[in-house]
Amino acid sequence: MKFYNDYQKESSAHSKDVEWISKNLKENDVEDADDLISKLKATKSSYMIAMESEFEKATGLEFSLENLERVKHAFESDTSKAAAALKDTDSVIAMKLNKNGTITLKFDSGRELEVKEIYNDTGKLISKDDKDSKRASINLDAKAMNDVELNRLDFKDIGIKQDEKISSLKELGAKLVKNLTDKFTSKFLIGLENGKSITTKEIYNITYLENDLKFKEPSSKDRLYKKVDTRV
């Protein structure tokens, strides 16, 4: 389990730092050295603290070495079950098509999940061989955008839902988007090249499976969980 190994590595590095500082305090006869050393031994690096915070967000457990061991054991025993038990606070940041045809989903919390099939938001099976296969999610920022900002977006990468199908604005032949949202309702007007118009309550972000599956494997120094490195 990468998170477990990285935490242990950081803990070990911090212990060595404390050991080195403690040795220098003793060798230089610093006043109250023993008291300072005692306090140092109770400290944690900022990176350890950040990792512990991410652990608590993802698992719902208070961080402790015992709970970290429990989660590690759970992943070693049944990866799918353990991953499913994590809180739904993380999101997919990358997908990889494996040689055996399965797809590995990588989440920003650090967990990985291998699946055989992917479905879109309507429940339709997405084909790994279909270059037009899409993943769509509601663009939560669109409602606060003005018309200029909306029309600067790439119409290939945003769309609307029609008859339970997501279509990009480019596919629809859209030439402009107007935000008609007020404090009571969410509404957008899509002007088409043929002179007609469409209204919709939501604008969707679109990502294409073909592009998602082309990501490069992260190097060993890259973290798959959300990282907060405040060290200097």
Tab-separated table of C-alpha atoms in Angstrom:
chain	number	residue	atom	x	y	z
A	1	MET	CA	0.000	0.000	0.000
A	2	LYS	CA	1.714	3.154	-1.263
A	3	PHE	CA	0.247	5.492	1.339
A	4	TYR	CA	1.416	3.231	4.176
A	5	ASN	CA	4.939	2.934	2.755
A	6	ASP	CA	5.234	6.668	2.156
A	7	TYR	CA	4.066	7.504	5.667
A	8	GLN	CA	6.571	5.072	7.199
A	9	LYS	CA	9.336	6.532	5.038
A	10	GLU	CA	8.469	10.077	6.098
A	11	SER	CA	8.247	9.042	9.754
A	12	SER	CA	11.673	7.410	9.556
A	13	ALA	CA	13.187	10.491	7.905
A	14	HIS	CA	11.710	12.743	10.596
A	15	SER	CA	13.067	10.481	13.358
A	16	LYS	CA	16.558	10.723	11.842
A	17	ASP	CA	16.256	14.515	11.741
A	18	VAL	CA	15.252	14.577	15.393
A	19	GLU	CA	18.109	12.247	16.251
A	20	TRP	CA	20.612	14.490	14.449
A	21	ILE	CA	19.313	17.659	16.137
A	22	SER	CA	19.320	15.948	19.531
A	23	LYS	CA	22.922	14.878	19.070
A	24	ASN	CA	23.950	18.436	18.232
A	25	LEU	CA	22.123	19.827	21.231
A	26	LYS	CA	24.019	17.440	23.509
A	27	GLU	CA	27.405	17.995	21.888
A	28	ASN	CA	27.074	21.765	22.150
A	29	ASP	CA	25.941	21.670	25.791
A	30	VAL	CA	22.762	23.576	25.004
A	31	GLU	CA	20.909	24.633	28.122
A	32	ASP	CA	17.839	22.481	28.858
A	33	ALA	CA	18.891	20.104	26.065
A	34	ASP	CA	17.067	17.147	27.598
A	35	ASP	CA	13.817	19.095	27.790
A	36	LEU	CA	14.177	20.268	24.185
A	37	ILE	CA	14.981	16.748	23.010
A	38	SER	CA	11.913	15.394	24.806
A	39	LYS	CA	9.714	17.931	23.027
A	40	LEU	CA	11.351	17.209	19.673
A	41	LYS	CA	10.590	13.500	19.985
A	42	ALA	CA	6.898	14.329	20.319
A	43	THR	CA	6.814	16.326	17.069
A	44	LYS	CA	5.773	15.302	13.566
A	45	SER	CA	6.801	16.751	10.235
A	46	SER	CA	4.278	18.952	8.418
A	47	TYR	CA	4.091	16.293	5.712
A	48	MET	CA	3.176	13.601	8.244
A	49	ILE	CA	0.443	15.853	9.606
A	50	ALA	CA	-0.900	16.481	6.086
A	51	MET	CA	-0.936	12.737	5.348
A	52	GLU	CA	-2.728	12.005	8.612
A	53	SER	CA	-5.380	14.566	7.694
A	54	GLU	CA	-5.904	12.905	4.295
A	55	PHE	CA	-6.131	9.499	6.008
A	56	GLU	CA	-8.919	10.740	8.281
A	57	LYS	CA	-10.832	12.336	5.390
A	58	ALA	CA	-10.681	9.172	3.290
A	59	THR	CA	-11.356	6.581	6.002
A	60	GLY	CA	-13.417	8.424	8.603
A	61	LEU	CA	-11.058	6.997	11.231
A	62	GLU	CA	-8.938	8.934	13.691
A	63	PHE	CA	-5.336	8.567	12.618
A	64	SER	CA	-3.160	6.241	14.658
A	65	LEU	CA	-0.470	3.747	13.738
A	66	GLU	CA	-2.883	1.002	14.777
A	67	ASN	CA	-5.607	2.278	12.413
A	68	LEU	CA	-3.059	2.711	9.633
A	69	GLU	CA	-2.069	-0.950	10.083
A	70	ARG	CA	-5.743	-1.955	10.031
A	71	VAL	CA	-6.359	-0.168	6.730
A	72	LYS	CA	-3.174	-1.635	5.251
A	73	HIS	CA	-4.295	-5.125	6.267
A	74	ALA	CA	-7.758	-4.490	4.784
A	75	PHE	CA	-6.254	-3.553	1.422
A	76	GLU	CA	-3.973	-6.572	1.454
A	77	SER	CA	-6.886	-8.885	2.291
A	78	ASP	CA	-9.506	-7.526	-0.124
A	79	THR	CA	-8.532	-4.479	-2.167
A	80	SER	CA	-11.939	-3.932	-3.814
A	81	LYS	CA	-13.861	-4.175	-0.545
A	82	ALA	CA	-11.441	-1.882	1.255
A	83	ALA	CA	-11.519	0.699	-1.538
A	84	ALA	CA	-15.313	0.667	-1.580
A	85	ALA	CA	-15.359	1.334	2.173
A	86	LEU	CA	-13.478	4.597	1.803
A	87	LYS	CA	-15.476	7.788	1.991
A	88	ASP	CA	-16.594	9.216	-1.347
A	89	THR	CA	-14.559	12.383	-0.937
A	90	ASP	CA	-12.059	11.620	-3.674
A	91	SER	CA	-12.380	11.648	-7.438
A	92	VAL	CA	-10.852	9.835	-10.379
A	93	ILE	CA	-7.729	11.642	-11.571
A	94	ALA	CA	-6.577	9.120	-14.172
A	95	MET	CA	-7.446	5.833	-15.841
A	96	LYS	CA	-5.177	3.220	-17.331
A	97	LEU	CA	-6.094	0.486	-19.783
A	98	ASN	CA	-4.357	-2.717	-18.671
A	99	LYS	CA	-3.060	-5.426	-20.986
A	100	ASN	CA	-5.721	-7.857	-19.730
A	101	GLY	CA	-8.499	-5.468	-20.816
A	102	THR	CA	-9.374	-4.165	-17.347
A	103	ILE	CA	-9.152	-0.504	-16.405
A	104	THR	CA	-7.351	0.842	-13.339
A	105	LEU	CA	-8.992	3.930	-11.852
A	106	LYS	CA	-6.667	6.189	-9.873
A	107	PHE	CA	-8.176	8.457	-7.213
A	108	ASP	CA	-6.689	11.570	-5.663
A	109	SER	CA	-6.932	9.989	-2.190
A	110	GLY	CA	-4.379	7.383	-3.237
A	111	ARG	CA	-6.614	4.389	-3.756
A	112	GLU	CA	-6.681	2.424	-6.976
A	113	LEU	CA	-9.562	0.333	-8.221
A	114	GLU	CA	-9.454	-2.150	-11.071
A	115	VAL	CA	-12.709	-2.582	-12.977
A	116	LYS	CA	-13.792	-4.540	-16.031
A	117	GLU	CA	-16.360	-2.045	-17.295
A	118	ILE	CA	-17.118	1.674	-17.095
A	119	TYR	CA	-20.579	3.174	-17.343
A	120	ASN	CA	-21.548	6.743	-18.101
A	121	ASP	CA	-23.935	8.841	-16.028
A	122	THR	CA	-26.974	7.335	-17.792
A	123	GLY	CA	-25.937	3.766	-16.971
A	124	LYS	CA	-24.778	2.974	-20.494
A	125	LEU	CA	-21.712	0.763	-20.855
A	126	ILE	CA	-18.755	2.697	-22.251
A	127	SER	CA	-16.761	0.763	-24.820
A	128	LYS	CA	-12.985	0.864	-24.416
A	129	ASP	CA	-12.714	0.547	-28.207
A	130	ASP	CA	-15.046	3.447	-28.977
A	131	LYS	CA	-13.012	6.598	-29.548
A	132	ASP	CA	-16.127	8.710	-28.977
A	133	SER	CA	-16.849	7.252	-25.522
A	134	LYS	CA	-17.318	10.075	-23.043
A	135	ARG	CA	-17.404	10.727	-19.323
A	136	ALA	CA	-19.560	13.656	-18.276
A	137	SER	CA	-19.946	15.628	-15.071
A	138	ILE	CA	-21.949	18.752	-14.275
A	139	ASN	CA	-19.933	21.949	-14.630
A	140	LEU	CA	-20.602	23.533	-11.246
A	141	ASP	CA	-18.886	26.779	-12.232
A	142	ALA	CA	-21.044	27.452	-15.290
A	143	LYS	CA	-23.908	29.014	-13.331
A	144	ALA	CA	-21.595	31.736	-12.016
A	145	MET	CA	-20.013	32.465	-15.422
A	146	ASN	CA	-21.023	35.390	-17.573
A	147	ASP	CA	-21.686	35.009	-21.291
A	148	VAL	CA	-18.131	35.962	-22.281
A	149	GLU	CA	-16.619	33.331	-19.989
A	150	LEU	CA	-19.035	30.651	-21.188
A	151	ASN	CA	-18.276	31.305	-24.832
A	152	ARG	CA	-14.540	31.092	-24.213
A	153	LEU	CA	-14.952	27.427	-23.238
A	154	ASP	CA	-14.105	24.775	-25.817
A	155	PHE	CA	-17.471	23.625	-27.207
A	156	LYS	CA	-15.950	20.175	-27.773
A	157	ASP	CA	-15.393	19.797	-24.031
A	158	ILE	CA	-18.762	20.996	-22.745
A	159	GLY	CA	-22.239	19.764	-23.566
A	160	ILE	CA	-25.826	19.207	-22.541
A	161	LYS	CA	-28.047	16.196	-21.926
A	162	GLN	CA	-30.744	15.399	-24.473
A	163	ASP	CA	-32.853	12.245	-24.366
A	164	GLU	CA	-30.509	10.780	-21.720
A	165	LYS	CA	-27.520	11.331	-24.013
A	166	ILE	CA	-24.674	13.792	-23.534
A	167	SER	CA	-23.819	15.745	-26.690
A	168	SER	CA	-21.074	18.324	-26.957
A	169	LEU	CA	-21.996	21.832	-28.044
A	170	LYS	CA	-19.725	21.330	-31.033
A	171	GLU	CA	-21.712	18.245	-32.093
A	172	LEU	CA	-24.938	20.231	-31.759
A	173	GLY	CA	-23.613	23.036	-33.945
A	174	ALA	CA	-23.752	25.624	-31.173
A	175	LYS	CA	-22.451	29.099	-31.936
A	176	LEU	CA	-23.113	30.803	-28.591
A	177	VAL	CA	-24.207	30.215	-24.989
A	178	LYS	CA	-26.187	32.682	-22.911
A	179	ASN	CA	-26.551	32.354	-19.146
A	180	LEU	CA	-30.144	32.964	-18.068
A	181	THR	CA	-29.636	31.686	-14.518
A	182	ASP	CA	-31.209	33.708	-11.726
A	183	LYS	CA	-31.533	33.172	-7.984
A	184	PHE	CA	-34.509	30.884	-8.514
A	185	THR	CA	-33.631	28.727	-11.520
A	186	SER	CA	-30.644	27.449	-13.459
A	187	LYS	CA	-31.019	27.982	-17.200
A	188	PHE	CA	-28.827	28.335	-20.276
A	189	LEU	CA	-29.767	29.257	-23.834
A	190	ILE	CA	-27.775	27.536	-26.593
A	191	GLY	CA	-27.873	29.307	-29.945
A	192	LEU	CA	-27.338	26.985	-32.932
A	193	GLU	CA	-25.867	27.681	-36.361
A	194	ASN	CA	-29.190	26.776	-38.040
A	195	GLY	CA	-30.895	29.656	-36.255
A	196	LYS	CA	-32.685	27.482	-33.709
A	197	SER	CA	-32.030	27.485	-29.963
A	198	ILE	CA	-32.044	25.001	-27.059
A	199	THR	CA	-32.526	25.651	-23.360
A	200	THR	CA	-30.967	23.503	-20.659
A	201	LYS	CA	-30.664	23.512	-16.892
A	202	GLU	CA	-27.118	22.148	-16.758
A	203	ILE	CA	-23.856	22.432	-18.653
A	204	TYR	CA	-21.687	19.308	-18.545
A	205	ASN	CA	-17.926	18.915	-18.686
A	206	ILE	CA	-16.941	16.188	-21.134
A	207	THR	CA	-13.794	14.070	-21.081
A	208	TYR	CA	-13.069	11.423	-23.655
A	209	LEU	CA	-12.116	7.904	-22.610
A	210	GLU	CA	-9.553	7.652	-25.391
A	211	ASN	CA	-7.624	10.609	-23.943
A	212	ASP	CA	-7.994	9.411	-20.353
A	213	LEU	CA	-6.488	6.049	-21.204
A	214	LYS	CA	-3.390	7.599	-22.742
A	215	PHE	CA	-1.982	8.947	-19.485
A	216	LYS	CA	1.609	8.103	-18.685
A	217	GLU	CA	2.396	6.042	-15.612
A	218	PRO	CA	3.453	8.450	-12.833
A	219	SER	CA	7.060	8.290	-11.728
A	220	SER	CA	7.826	6.738	-8.362
A	221	LYS	CA	8.104	10.155	-6.744
A	222	ASP	CA	4.563	11.134	-7.753
A	223	ARG	CA	1.810	10.662	-5.165
A	224	LEU	CA	-1.504	9.163	-6.158
A	225	TYR	CA	-3.247	10.503	-3.078
A	226	LYS	CA	-3.928	14.176	-2.543
A	227	LYS	CA	-0.592	15.635	-1.449
A	228	VAL	CA	-0.017	18.645	0.748
A	229	ASP	CA	3.708	19.202	1.058
A	230	THR	CA	4.435	22.208	3.248
A	231	ARG	CA	8.049	21.382	3.948
A	232	VAL	CA	10.713	23.988	3.206
